[in-house]
Amino acid sequence: MTVSHNLKNFIHTLALFLCMGAILSLLGFILAGATGILWAAALGVMILVISPNISPSFIFSMYKGKLLSENDAPRLYQIIRELAARADLPSLPAIYYLPSQIMNAFSVGTSENSAIGLSDALLNSLSEREIIAVLAHEISHIRHNDVRVMTYADIISRVTSALSLTGFLLIFFNLPLYFMGLVTISWSALGVLVMAPTIMSSLQLSLSRMKEFDADRHAVLLTGDPEGLAMALRKLELYESSVFDMLFGRSGHGASIPSILRTHPETEERIKQLLSLKKPSRQTLQYSIHEKFYIPAHYRKSIRKPRWHLGGFWY
């Protein structure tokens, strides 16, 4: 990426976070005056301190993920090692096997302590070329600390929703006093409470779209193969459609996709941008046309069917 592009990316991210912080502070002021702003600032500092220290193993334990050893997945670790070297990562990401029938891959942690989760459906459905592209995309997220940034954005968005709900409850419980003329209700403040979660979600969406496009471009720089990632995205889109059509008995699954997936840009838009990129001068990472990744049977004993959890996770 060029210096100008990185600077533009940084300015965009900073502007979005400033907007998020302003909305969070405004909600704090509505609920508790100047003290609420201080609480919002303290909460922001706490998020900055705690979030990077969450262990990747703890996060993957929520998904029943199992750490893959290099003996059980030598080819995957060979690919990860090559991609990490090309991306100048200070440490090698760990690989977790996710016993899920949903085709998915995601990364957690920082560039110094990171891990990538690959679902059973993904490992058994994508070719080696496509898995290399997916791994390059996730390593790009790790290299640019996108996981940390998006974690901050997600927590701020959730806190905003919680504060908005708290404000609604306070207004609801004060309605009898309002009708008795004992208290007043600021309708402009009520409007802020209504709009804040929507605005925050839109900002989070904008940030996520930018990070996904950047990770796509950087993945191509790592692999030298834009077509490989485009092929993987097409398969992911087709598989996702068929799974949700089967589960919910309808065409079109947009309303059923978990919120974490809806934050991604449209697949066709990503593919169009990928195929418009010039192939980098770096040699294409080598892949086998016929080889498949085989995960030992003891990892696959607890494959989980897709289902909804209160935490919003799909398996």
PDB file of C-alpha atoms in Angstrom:
ATOM      1  CA  MET A   1       0.000   0.000   0.000  1.00  0.00           C
ATOM      2  CA  THR A   2       1.176   3.524  -0.656  1.00  0.00           C
ATOM      3  CA  VAL A   3       1.955   5.985   2.136  1.00  0.00           C
ATOM      4  CA  SER A   4      -0.906   8.225   0.988  1.00  0.00           C
ATOM      5  CA  HIS A   5      -3.352   5.316   1.184  1.00  0.00           C
ATOM      6  CA  ASN A   6      -2.185   4.400   4.699  1.00  0.00           C
ATOM      7  CA  LEU A   7      -2.517   8.037   5.780  1.00  0.00           C
ATOM      8  CA  LYS A   8      -6.021   8.233   4.316  1.00  0.00           C
ATOM      9  CA  ASN A   9      -6.909   4.981   6.089  1.00  0.00           C
ATOM     10  CA  PHE A  10      -5.606   6.354   9.417  1.00  0.00           C
ATOM     11  CA  ILE A  11      -7.488   9.650   9.065  1.00  0.00           C
ATOM     12  CA  HIS A  12     -10.709   7.816   8.177  1.00  0.00           C
ATOM     13  CA  THR A  13     -10.377   5.507  11.192  1.00  0.00           C
ATOM     14  CA  LEU A  14      -9.534   8.398  13.529  1.00  0.00           C
ATOM     15  CA  ALA A  15     -12.513  10.437  12.298  1.00  0.00           C
ATOM     16  CA  LEU A  16     -14.889   7.524  12.821  1.00  0.00           C
ATOM     17  CA  PHE A  17     -13.633   6.901  16.343  1.00  0.00           C
ATOM     18  CA  LEU A  18     -13.921  10.584  17.220  1.00  0.00           C
ATOM     19  CA  CYS A  19     -17.536  10.501  16.042  1.00  0.00           C
ATOM     20  CA  MET A  20     -18.170   7.371  18.112  1.00  0.00           C
ATOM     21  CA  GLY A  21     -16.590   8.982  21.154  1.00  0.00           C
ATOM     22  CA  ALA A  22     -18.675  12.133  20.688  1.00  0.00           C
ATOM     23  CA  ILE A  23     -21.897  10.119  20.544  1.00  0.00           C
ATOM     24  CA  LEU A  24     -20.900   8.099  23.612  1.00  0.00           C
ATOM     25  CA  SER A  25     -20.062  11.307  25.528  1.00  0.00           C
ATOM     26  CA  LEU A  26     -23.347  12.898  24.480  1.00  0.00           C
ATOM     27  CA  LEU A  27     -25.271   9.924  25.813  1.00  0.00           C
ATOM     28  CA  GLY A  28     -23.306  10.126  29.050  1.00  0.00           C
ATOM     29  CA  PHE A  29     -24.164  13.822  29.345  1.00  0.00           C
ATOM     30  CA  ILE A  30     -27.873  13.156  28.734  1.00  0.00           C
ATOM     31  CA  LEU A  31     -27.953  10.468  31.430  1.00  0.00           C
ATOM     32  CA  ALA A  32     -25.738  12.045  34.107  1.00  0.00           C
ATOM     33  CA  GLY A  33     -24.570  15.505  33.023  1.00  0.00           C
ATOM     34  CA  ALA A  34     -20.858  16.354  33.220  1.00  0.00           C
ATOM     35  CA  THR A  35     -20.307  13.300  35.426  1.00  0.00           C
ATOM     36  CA  GLY A  36     -21.666  11.128  32.604  1.00  0.00           C
ATOM     37  CA  ILE A  37     -19.016  12.484  30.221  1.00  0.00           C
ATOM     38  CA  LEU A  38     -16.311  11.567  32.733  1.00  0.00           C
ATOM     39  CA  TRP A  39     -17.791   8.069  33.074  1.00  0.00           C
ATOM     40  CA  ALA A  40     -17.842   7.724  29.278  1.00  0.00           C
ATOM     41  CA  ALA A  41     -14.179   8.793  29.086  1.00  0.00           C
ATOM     42  CA  ALA A  42     -13.225   6.366  31.845  1.00  0.00           C
ATOM     43  CA  LEU A  43     -15.084   3.589  30.051  1.00  0.00           C
ATOM     44  CA  GLY A  44     -13.216   4.375  26.830  1.00  0.00           C
ATOM     45  CA  VAL A  45      -9.854   4.171  28.587  1.00  0.00           C
ATOM     46  CA  MET A  46     -10.843   0.870  30.200  1.00  0.00           C
ATOM     47  CA  ILE A  47     -11.782  -0.544  26.776  1.00  0.00           C
ATOM     48  CA  LEU A  48      -8.405   0.539  25.345  1.00  0.00           C
ATOM     49  CA  VAL A  49      -6.539  -1.140  28.210  1.00  0.00           C
ATOM     50  CA  ILE A  50      -8.488  -4.401  28.530  1.00  0.00           C
ATOM     51  CA  SER A  51      -9.349  -5.324  24.915  1.00  0.00           C
ATOM     52  CA  PRO A  52      -5.814  -6.065  23.617  1.00  0.00           C
ATOM     53  CA  ASN A  53      -5.140  -8.347  26.588  1.00  0.00           C
ATOM     54  CA  ILE A  54      -7.973 -10.780  25.913  1.00  0.00           C
ATOM     55  CA  SER A  55      -6.371 -14.127  25.112  1.00  0.00           C
ATOM     56  CA  PRO A  56      -7.087 -15.620  21.651  1.00  0.00           C
ATOM     57  CA  SER A  57      -7.482 -19.018  23.316  1.00  0.00           C
ATOM     58  CA  PHE A  58     -10.278 -17.618  25.498  1.00  0.00           C
ATOM     59  CA  ILE A  59     -12.116 -16.211  22.471  1.00  0.00           C
ATOM     60  CA  PHE A  60     -11.858 -19.472  20.527  1.00  0.00           C
ATOM     61  CA  SER A  61     -13.028 -21.440  23.551  1.00  0.00           C
ATOM     62  CA  MET A  62     -16.377 -19.643  23.094  1.00  0.00           C
ATOM     63  CA  TYR A  63     -16.593 -21.307  19.674  1.00  0.00           C
ATOM     64  CA  LYS A  64     -15.394 -24.706  20.976  1.00  0.00           C
ATOM     65  CA  GLY A  65     -12.277 -24.193  18.869  1.00  0.00           C
ATOM     66  CA  LYS A  66      -9.346 -26.585  19.163  1.00  0.00           C
ATOM     67  CA  LEU A  67      -5.732 -25.593  18.681  1.00  0.00           C
ATOM     68  CA  LEU A  68      -4.279 -27.420  15.673  1.00  0.00           C
ATOM     69  CA  SER A  69      -0.798 -28.784  16.223  1.00  0.00           C
ATOM     70  CA  GLU A  70       1.839 -28.488  13.524  1.00  0.00           C
ATOM     71  CA  ASN A  71       2.081 -32.291  13.408  1.00  0.00           C
ATOM     72  CA  ASP A  72      -1.618 -32.576  12.577  1.00  0.00           C
ATOM     73  CA  ALA A  73      -1.663 -29.713  10.047  1.00  0.00           C
ATOM     74  CA  PRO A  74       1.875 -29.377   8.624  1.00  0.00           C
ATOM     75  CA  ARG A  75       0.790 -27.898   5.289  1.00  0.00           C
ATOM     76  CA  LEU A  76      -1.391 -25.246   6.942  1.00  0.00           C
ATOM     77  CA  TYR A  77       1.507 -24.190   9.155  1.00  0.00           C
ATOM     78  CA  GLN A  78       3.844 -24.148   6.158  1.00  0.00           C
ATOM     79  CA  ILE A  79       1.473 -21.720   4.417  1.00  0.00           C
ATOM     80  CA  ILE A  80       1.028 -19.599   7.556  1.00  0.00           C
ATOM     81  CA  ARG A  81       4.784 -19.411   8.036  1.00  0.00           C
ATOM     82  CA  GLU A  82       5.335 -18.192   4.454  1.00  0.00           C
ATOM     83  CA  LEU A  83       2.516 -15.633   4.627  1.00  0.00           C
ATOM     84  CA  ALA A  84       3.634 -14.358   8.045  1.00  0.00           C
ATOM     85  CA  ALA A  85       7.166 -13.892   6.695  1.00  0.00           C
ATOM     86  CA  ARG A  86       5.852 -11.972   3.679  1.00  0.00           C
ATOM     87  CA  ALA A  87       3.738  -9.779   5.974  1.00  0.00           C
ATOM     88  CA  ASP A  88       6.665  -9.206   8.408  1.00  0.00           C
ATOM     89  CA  LEU A  89       4.653 -10.432  11.378  1.00  0.00           C
ATOM     90  CA  PRO A  90       6.728 -10.518  14.577  1.00  0.00           C
ATOM     91  CA  SER A  91       5.231 -13.884  15.603  1.00  0.00           C
ATOM     92  CA  LEU A  92       3.483 -16.799  13.932  1.00  0.00           C
ATOM     93  CA  PRO A  93      -0.326 -16.920  14.338  1.00  0.00           C
ATOM     94  CA  ALA A  94      -1.747 -20.072  15.913  1.00  0.00           C
ATOM     95  CA  ILE A  95      -4.364 -22.035  13.952  1.00  0.00           C
ATOM     96  CA  TYR A  96      -7.618 -23.165  15.547  1.00  0.00           C
ATOM     97  CA  TYR A  97     -10.000 -25.753  14.154  1.00  0.00           C
ATOM     98  CA  LEU A  98     -13.664 -24.749  14.536  1.00  0.00           C
ATOM     99  CA  PRO A  99     -16.043 -27.753  14.584  1.00  0.00           C
ATOM    100  CA  SER A 100     -18.731 -25.894  12.663  1.00  0.00           C
ATOM    101  CA  GLN A 101     -20.871 -26.600   9.607  1.00  0.00           C
ATOM    102  CA  ILE A 102     -20.845 -22.883   8.774  1.00  0.00           C
ATOM    103  CA  MET A 103     -18.069 -21.942   6.351  1.00  0.00           C
ATOM    104  CA  ASN A 104     -16.120 -19.294   8.231  1.00  0.00           C
ATOM    105  CA  ALA A 105     -12.664 -17.945   9.036  1.00  0.00           C
ATOM    106  CA  PHE A 106     -11.665 -15.130  11.360  1.00  0.00           C
ATOM    107  CA  SER A 107      -8.647 -13.810  13.214  1.00  0.00           C
ATOM    108  CA  VAL A 108      -8.213 -12.525  16.771  1.00  0.00           C
ATOM    109  CA  GLY A 109      -5.448 -10.946  18.826  1.00  0.00           C
ATOM    110  CA  THR A 110      -2.632  -8.551  17.991  1.00  0.00           C
ATOM    111  CA  SER A 111       0.354  -8.877  15.659  1.00  0.00           C
ATOM    112  CA  GLU A 112       2.413 -10.124  18.627  1.00  0.00           C
ATOM    113  CA  ASN A 113      -0.175 -12.649  19.879  1.00  0.00           C
ATOM    114  CA  SER A 114      -2.672 -13.755  17.242  1.00  0.00           C
ATOM    115  CA  ALA A 115      -4.665 -16.746  16.068  1.00  0.00           C
ATOM    116  CA  ILE A 116      -6.774 -17.680  13.058  1.00  0.00           C
ATOM    117  CA  GLY A 117      -9.837 -19.903  13.252  1.00  0.00           C
ATOM    118  CA  LEU A 118     -10.877 -22.086  10.302  1.00  0.00           C
ATOM    119  CA  SER A 119     -14.171 -23.958  10.322  1.00  0.00           C
ATOM    120  CA  ASP A 120     -14.571 -27.594   9.314  1.00  0.00           C
ATOM    121  CA  ALA A 121     -16.871 -26.597   6.446  1.00  0.00           C
ATOM    122  CA  LEU A 122     -14.310 -24.146   5.084  1.00  0.00           C
ATOM    123  CA  LEU A 123     -11.406 -26.609   5.248  1.00  0.00           C
ATOM    124  CA  ASN A 124     -13.457 -29.276   3.465  1.00  0.00           C
ATOM    125  CA  SER A 125     -14.992 -27.013   0.809  1.00  0.00           C
ATOM    126  CA  LEU A 126     -12.209 -24.716  -0.394  1.00  0.00           C
ATOM    127  CA  SER A 127      -9.227 -25.702  -2.492  1.00  0.00           C
ATOM    128  CA  GLU A 128      -5.688 -25.139  -1.262  1.00  0.00           C
ATOM    129  CA  ARG A 129      -5.410 -22.079  -3.493  1.00  0.00           C
ATOM    130  CA  GLU A 130      -8.556 -20.565  -1.976  1.00  0.00           C
ATOM    131  CA  ILE A 131      -7.544 -21.346   1.605  1.00  0.00           C
ATOM    132  CA  ILE A 132      -4.188 -19.641   0.995  1.00  0.00           C
ATOM    133  CA  ALA A 133      -6.098 -16.540  -0.139  1.00  0.00           C
ATOM    134  CA  VAL A 134      -8.371 -16.644   2.927  1.00  0.00           C
ATOM    135  CA  LEU A 135      -5.383 -17.029   5.264  1.00  0.00           C
ATOM    136  CA  ALA A 136      -3.650 -14.095   3.541  1.00  0.00           C
ATOM    137  CA  HIS A 137      -6.763 -11.976   4.108  1.00  0.00           C
ATOM    138  CA  GLU A 138      -6.812 -12.832   7.821  1.00  0.00           C
ATOM    139  CA  ILE A 139      -3.070 -12.222   8.197  1.00  0.00           C
ATOM    140  CA  SER A 140      -3.610  -8.813   6.603  1.00  0.00           C
ATOM    141  CA  HIS A 141      -6.132  -8.029   9.336  1.00  0.00           C
ATOM    142  CA  ILE A 142      -3.586  -9.119  11.965  1.00  0.00           C
ATOM    143  CA  ARG A 143      -0.727  -7.170  10.345  1.00  0.00           C
ATOM    144  CA  HIS A 144      -2.694  -3.903  10.452  1.00  0.00           C
ATOM    145  CA  ASN A 145      -4.248  -4.505  13.901  1.00  0.00           C
ATOM    146  CA  ASP A 146      -7.730  -4.450  12.369  1.00  0.00           C
ATOM    147  CA  VAL A 147      -8.946  -6.929  14.977  1.00  0.00           C
ATOM    148  CA  ARG A 148      -8.117  -4.522  17.790  1.00  0.00           C
ATOM    149  CA  VAL A 149      -9.725  -1.565  16.002  1.00  0.00           C
ATOM    150  CA  MET A 150     -12.916  -3.471  15.183  1.00  0.00           C
ATOM    151  CA  THR A 151     -13.077  -4.829  18.750  1.00  0.00           C
ATOM    152  CA  TYR A 152     -12.968  -1.273  20.072  1.00  0.00           C
ATOM    153  CA  ALA A 153     -15.686  -0.226  17.620  1.00  0.00           C
ATOM    154  CA  ASP A 154     -17.872  -3.199  18.511  1.00  0.00           C
ATOM    155  CA  ILE A 155     -17.588  -2.601  22.265  1.00  0.00           C
ATOM    156  CA  ILE A 156     -18.328   1.122  21.881  1.00  0.00           C
ATOM    157  CA  SER A 157     -21.361   0.255  19.743  1.00  0.00           C
ATOM    158  CA  ARG A 158     -22.653  -2.205  22.356  1.00  0.00           C
ATOM    159  CA  VAL A 159     -22.087   0.281  25.188  1.00  0.00           C
ATOM    160  CA  THR A 160     -23.984   2.906  23.183  1.00  0.00           C
ATOM    161  CA  SER A 161     -26.934   0.536  22.794  1.00  0.00           C
ATOM    162  CA  ALA A 162     -26.862  -0.231  26.528  1.00  0.00           C
ATOM    163  CA  LEU A 163     -26.799   3.469  27.464  1.00  0.00           C
ATOM    164  CA  SER A 164     -29.603   4.177  25.002  1.00  0.00           C
ATOM    165  CA  LEU A 165     -31.720   1.432  26.561  1.00  0.00           C
ATOM    166  CA  THR A 166     -30.946   2.776  30.045  1.00  0.00           C
ATOM    167  CA  GLY A 167     -32.152   6.199  28.947  1.00  0.00           C
ATOM    168  CA  PHE A 168     -35.380   4.746  27.572  1.00  0.00           C
ATOM    169  CA  LEU A 169     -36.016   2.912  30.839  1.00  0.00           C
ATOM    170  CA  LEU A 170     -35.447   6.071  32.864  1.00  0.00           C
ATOM    171  CA  ILE A 171     -37.893   7.981  30.682  1.00  0.00           C
ATOM    172  CA  PHE A 172     -40.428   5.146  30.892  1.00  0.00           C
ATOM    173  CA  PHE A 173     -40.322   5.050  34.700  1.00  0.00           C
ATOM    174  CA  ASN A 174     -40.668   8.840  34.854  1.00  0.00           C
ATOM    175  CA  LEU A 175     -43.691   8.995  32.545  1.00  0.00           C
ATOM    176  CA  PRO A 176     -46.208   8.944  35.446  1.00  0.00           C
ATOM    177  CA  LEU A 177     -44.382  11.907  37.043  1.00  0.00           C
ATOM    178  CA  TYR A 178     -44.315  13.665  33.670  1.00  0.00           C
ATOM    179  CA  PHE A 179     -48.079  13.382  33.252  1.00  0.00           C
ATOM    180  CA  MET A 180     -48.513  14.668  36.810  1.00  0.00           C
ATOM    181  CA  GLY A 181     -46.422  17.709  35.915  1.00  0.00           C
ATOM    182  CA  LEU A 182     -43.711  16.891  38.446  1.00  0.00           C
ATOM    183  CA  VAL A 183     -40.858  16.382  35.934  1.00  0.00           C
ATOM    184  CA  THR A 184     -40.030  17.472  32.407  1.00  0.00           C
ATOM    185  CA  ILE A 185     -38.747  15.301  29.541  1.00  0.00           C
ATOM    186  CA  SER A 186     -36.357  16.646  26.935  1.00  0.00           C
ATOM    187  CA  TRP A 187     -37.700  15.479  23.591  1.00  0.00           C
ATOM    188  CA  SER A 188     -34.460  16.400  21.859  1.00  0.00           C
ATOM    189  CA  ALA A 189     -32.609  14.132  24.297  1.00  0.00           C
ATOM    190  CA  LEU A 190     -35.137  11.402  23.560  1.00  0.00           C
ATOM    191  CA  GLY A 191     -34.377  11.825  19.851  1.00  0.00           C
ATOM    192  CA  VAL A 192     -30.662  11.344  20.545  1.00  0.00           C
ATOM    193  CA  LEU A 193     -31.423   8.168  22.493  1.00  0.00           C
ATOM    194  CA  VAL A 194     -33.456   6.851  19.551  1.00  0.00           C
ATOM    195  CA  MET A 195     -30.898   7.668  16.869  1.00  0.00           C
ATOM    196  CA  ALA A 196     -27.612   6.951  18.692  1.00  0.00           C
ATOM    197  CA  PRO A 197     -27.515   3.133  18.215  1.00  0.00           C
ATOM    198  CA  THR A 198     -28.384   3.468  14.506  1.00  0.00           C
ATOM    199  CA  ILE A 199     -25.734   6.129  13.910  1.00  0.00           C
ATOM    200  CA  MET A 200     -23.152   4.091  15.824  1.00  0.00           C
ATOM    201  CA  SER A 201     -23.965   0.967  13.794  1.00  0.00           C
ATOM    202  CA  SER A 202     -23.555   2.953  10.568  1.00  0.00           C
ATOM    203  CA  LEU A 203     -20.148   4.211  11.681  1.00  0.00           C
ATOM    204  CA  GLN A 204     -19.113   0.675  12.614  1.00  0.00           C
ATOM    205  CA  LEU A 205     -20.295  -0.560   9.211  1.00  0.00           C
ATOM    206  CA  SER A 206     -18.286   2.109   7.416  1.00  0.00           C
ATOM    207  CA  LEU A 207     -15.160   1.202   9.388  1.00  0.00           C
ATOM    208  CA  SER A 208     -15.626  -2.509   8.716  1.00  0.00           C
ATOM    209  CA  ARG A 209     -16.105  -1.995   4.976  1.00  0.00           C
ATOM    210  CA  MET A 210     -12.895   0.006   4.775  1.00  0.00           C
ATOM    211  CA  LYS A 211     -10.953  -2.654   6.688  1.00  0.00           C
ATOM    212  CA  GLU A 212     -12.318  -5.501   4.531  1.00  0.00           C
ATOM    213  CA  PHE A 213     -11.363  -3.815   1.267  1.00  0.00           C
ATOM    214  CA  ASP A 214      -7.891  -3.015   2.621  1.00  0.00           C
ATOM    215  CA  ALA A 215      -7.401  -6.609   3.802  1.00  0.00           C
ATOM    216  CA  ASP A 216      -8.419  -7.871   0.340  1.00  0.00           C
ATOM    217  CA  ARG A 217      -5.854  -5.620  -1.349  1.00  0.00           C
ATOM    218  CA  HIS A 218      -3.081  -6.531   1.060  1.00  0.00           C
ATOM    219  CA  ALA A 219      -3.875 -10.248   0.732  1.00  0.00           C
ATOM    220  CA  VAL A 220      -3.214  -9.952  -3.000  1.00  0.00           C
ATOM    221  CA  LEU A 221       0.146  -8.327  -2.221  1.00  0.00           C
ATOM    222  CA  LEU A 222       0.990 -11.335  -0.034  1.00  0.00           C
ATOM    223  CA  THR A 223      -0.118 -14.086  -2.443  1.00  0.00           C
ATOM    224  CA  GLY A 224       0.201 -12.453  -5.878  1.00  0.00           C
ATOM    225  CA  ASP A 225      -3.129 -14.130  -6.697  1.00  0.00           C
ATOM    226  CA  PRO A 226      -6.266 -11.915  -6.811  1.00  0.00           C
ATOM    227  CA  GLU A 227      -8.225 -14.651  -8.607  1.00  0.00           C
ATOM    228  CA  GLY A 228      -7.699 -17.062  -5.692  1.00  0.00           C
ATOM    229  CA  LEU A 229      -9.421 -14.756  -3.198  1.00  0.00           C
ATOM    230  CA  ALA A 230     -12.182 -13.948  -5.696  1.00  0.00           C
ATOM    231  CA  MET A 231     -12.859 -17.683  -6.113  1.00  0.00           C
ATOM    232  CA  ALA A 232     -12.968 -18.171  -2.333  1.00  0.00           C
ATOM    233  CA  LEU A 233     -15.423 -15.280  -1.898  1.00  0.00           C
ATOM    234  CA  ARG A 234     -17.726 -16.712  -4.570  1.00  0.00           C
ATOM    235  CA  LYS A 235     -17.758 -20.102  -2.839  1.00  0.00           C
ATOM    236  CA  LEU A 236     -18.404 -18.497   0.542  1.00  0.00           C
ATOM    237  CA  GLU A 237     -21.323 -16.530  -0.905  1.00  0.00           C
ATOM    238  CA  LEU A 238     -22.859 -19.573  -2.603  1.00  0.00           C
ATOM    239  CA  TYR A 239     -22.421 -21.768   0.467  1.00  0.00           C
ATOM    240  CA  GLU A 240     -23.852 -19.122   2.768  1.00  0.00           C
ATOM    241  CA  SER A 241     -26.908 -18.740   0.524  1.00  0.00           C
ATOM    242  CA  SER A 242     -27.569 -22.460   0.330  1.00  0.00           C
ATOM    243  CA  VAL A 243     -27.201 -22.970   4.101  1.00  0.00           C
ATOM    244  CA  PHE A 244     -29.613 -20.208   5.039  1.00  0.00           C
ATOM    245  CA  ASP A 245     -32.090 -21.128   2.309  1.00  0.00           C
ATOM    246  CA  MET A 246     -32.072 -24.677   3.669  1.00  0.00           C
ATOM    247  CA  LEU A 247     -32.438 -23.587   7.299  1.00  0.00           C
ATOM    248  CA  PHE A 248     -35.170 -21.017   6.754  1.00  0.00           C
ATOM    249  CA  GLY A 249     -36.863 -22.337   3.621  1.00  0.00           C
ATOM    250  CA  ARG A 250     -36.671 -19.160   1.608  1.00  0.00           C
ATOM    251  CA  SER A 251     -34.698 -17.500  -1.103  1.00  0.00           C
ATOM    252  CA  GLY A 252     -32.694 -14.522   0.059  1.00  0.00           C
ATOM    253  CA  HIS A 253     -31.111 -14.810   3.446  1.00  0.00           C
ATOM    254  CA  GLY A 254     -30.024 -11.260   4.182  1.00  0.00           C
ATOM    255  CA  ALA A 255     -32.334 -10.826   7.144  1.00  0.00           C
ATOM    256  CA  SER A 256     -31.069 -14.033   8.739  1.00  0.00           C
ATOM    257  CA  ILE A 257     -27.336 -13.465   8.470  1.00  0.00           C
ATOM    258  CA  PRO A 258     -25.655 -12.762  11.823  1.00  0.00           C
ATOM    259  CA  SER A 259     -24.769  -9.101  12.358  1.00  0.00           C
ATOM    260  CA  ILE A 260     -21.032  -9.882  12.247  1.00  0.00           C
ATOM    261  CA  LEU A 261     -21.468 -11.006   8.605  1.00  0.00           C
ATOM    262  CA  ARG A 262     -23.694  -8.095   7.596  1.00  0.00           C
ATOM    263  CA  THR A 263     -20.866  -5.672   8.416  1.00  0.00           C
ATOM    264  CA  HIS A 264     -18.935  -6.972   5.399  1.00  0.00           C
ATOM    265  CA  PRO A 265     -19.270  -5.324   1.991  1.00  0.00           C
ATOM    266  CA  GLU A 266     -21.224  -6.990  -0.794  1.00  0.00           C
ATOM    267  CA  THR A 267     -19.298  -9.958  -2.189  1.00  0.00           C
ATOM    268  CA  GLU A 268     -19.703  -8.883  -5.814  1.00  0.00           C
ATOM    269  CA  GLU A 269     -18.298  -5.473  -4.976  1.00  0.00           C
ATOM    270  CA  ARG A 270     -15.247  -7.063  -3.341  1.00  0.00           C
ATOM    271  CA  ILE A 271     -14.705  -9.422  -6.273  1.00  0.00           C
ATOM    272  CA  LYS A 272     -14.966  -6.569  -8.763  1.00  0.00           C
ATOM    273  CA  GLN A 273     -12.286  -4.616  -6.922  1.00  0.00           C
ATOM    274  CA  LEU A 274     -10.062  -7.686  -6.599  1.00  0.00           C
ATOM    275  CA  LEU A 275     -10.165  -8.493 -10.299  1.00  0.00           C
ATOM    276  CA  SER A 276      -9.399  -4.870 -11.160  1.00  0.00           C
ATOM    277  CA  LEU A 277      -6.130  -4.985  -9.216  1.00  0.00           C
ATOM    278  CA  LYS A 278      -2.844  -5.332 -11.033  1.00  0.00           C
ATOM    279  CA  LYS A 279      -0.940  -8.461 -10.124  1.00  0.00           C
ATOM    280  CA  PRO A 280       2.018  -7.560  -7.884  1.00  0.00           C
ATOM    281  CA  SER A 281       5.548  -8.275  -9.005  1.00  0.00           C
ATOM    282  CA  ARG A 282       6.026 -10.665  -6.061  1.00  0.00           C
ATOM    283  CA  GLN A 283       6.067 -14.338  -7.013  1.00  0.00           C
ATOM    284  CA  THR A 284       2.723 -16.087  -6.547  1.00  0.00           C
ATOM    285  CA  LEU A 285       2.606 -18.303  -3.476  1.00  0.00           C
ATOM    286  CA  GLN A 286       2.686 -21.868  -4.744  1.00  0.00           C
ATOM    287  CA  TYR A 287      -0.303 -24.138  -4.241  1.00  0.00           C
ATOM    288  CA  SER A 288      -1.359 -27.655  -5.152  1.00  0.00           C
ATOM    289  CA  ILE A 289      -4.333 -28.128  -7.475  1.00  0.00           C
ATOM    290  CA  HIS A 290      -5.312 -31.574  -6.189  1.00  0.00           C
ATOM    291  CA  GLU A 291      -4.252 -31.590  -2.530  1.00  0.00           C
ATOM    292  CA  LYS A 292      -6.924 -31.239   0.155  1.00  0.00           C
ATOM    293  CA  PHE A 293      -6.530 -30.462   3.835  1.00  0.00           C
ATOM    294  CA  TYR A 294      -7.330 -33.421   6.041  1.00  0.00           C
ATOM    295  CA  ILE A 295      -8.015 -32.826   9.710  1.00  0.00           C
ATOM    296  CA  PRO A 296      -7.440 -35.852  12.004  1.00  0.00           C
ATOM    297  CA  ALA A 297     -10.611 -37.596  13.158  1.00  0.00           C
ATOM    298  CA  HIS A 298     -10.157 -36.716  16.838  1.00  0.00           C
ATOM    299  CA  TYR A 299     -10.626 -33.021  15.991  1.00  0.00           C
ATOM    300  CA  ARG A 300     -13.889 -33.679  14.163  1.00  0.00           C
ATOM    301  CA  LYS A 301     -15.828 -35.507  16.877  1.00  0.00           C
ATOM    302  CA  SER A 302     -17.779 -32.438  18.046  1.00  0.00           C
ATOM    303  CA  ILE A 303     -18.899 -30.813  14.793  1.00  0.00           C
ATOM    304  CA  ARG A 304     -21.738 -28.436  15.632  1.00  0.00           C
ATOM    305  CA  LYS A 305     -24.883 -27.676  13.658  1.00  0.00           C
ATOM    306  CA  PRO A 306     -25.744 -24.023  12.930  1.00  0.00           C
ATOM    307  CA  ARG A 307     -27.810 -22.467  15.703  1.00  0.00           C
ATOM    308  CA  TRP A 308     -28.514 -19.156  17.373  1.00  0.00           C
ATOM    309  CA  HIS A 309     -27.145 -18.192  20.770  1.00  0.00           C
ATOM    310  CA  LEU A 310     -28.134 -15.280  22.996  1.00  0.00           C
ATOM    311  CA  GLY A 311     -24.645 -13.911  22.476  1.00  0.00           C
ATOM    312  CA  GLY A 312     -25.334 -13.665  18.755  1.00  0.00           C
ATOM    313  CA  PHE A 313     -22.909 -16.394  17.657  1.00  0.00           C
ATOM    314  CA  TRP A 314     -23.556 -18.824  14.825  1.00  0.00           C
ATOM    315  CA  TYR A 315     -21.852 -22.231  14.810  1.00  0.00           C
TER     316      TYR A 315
END
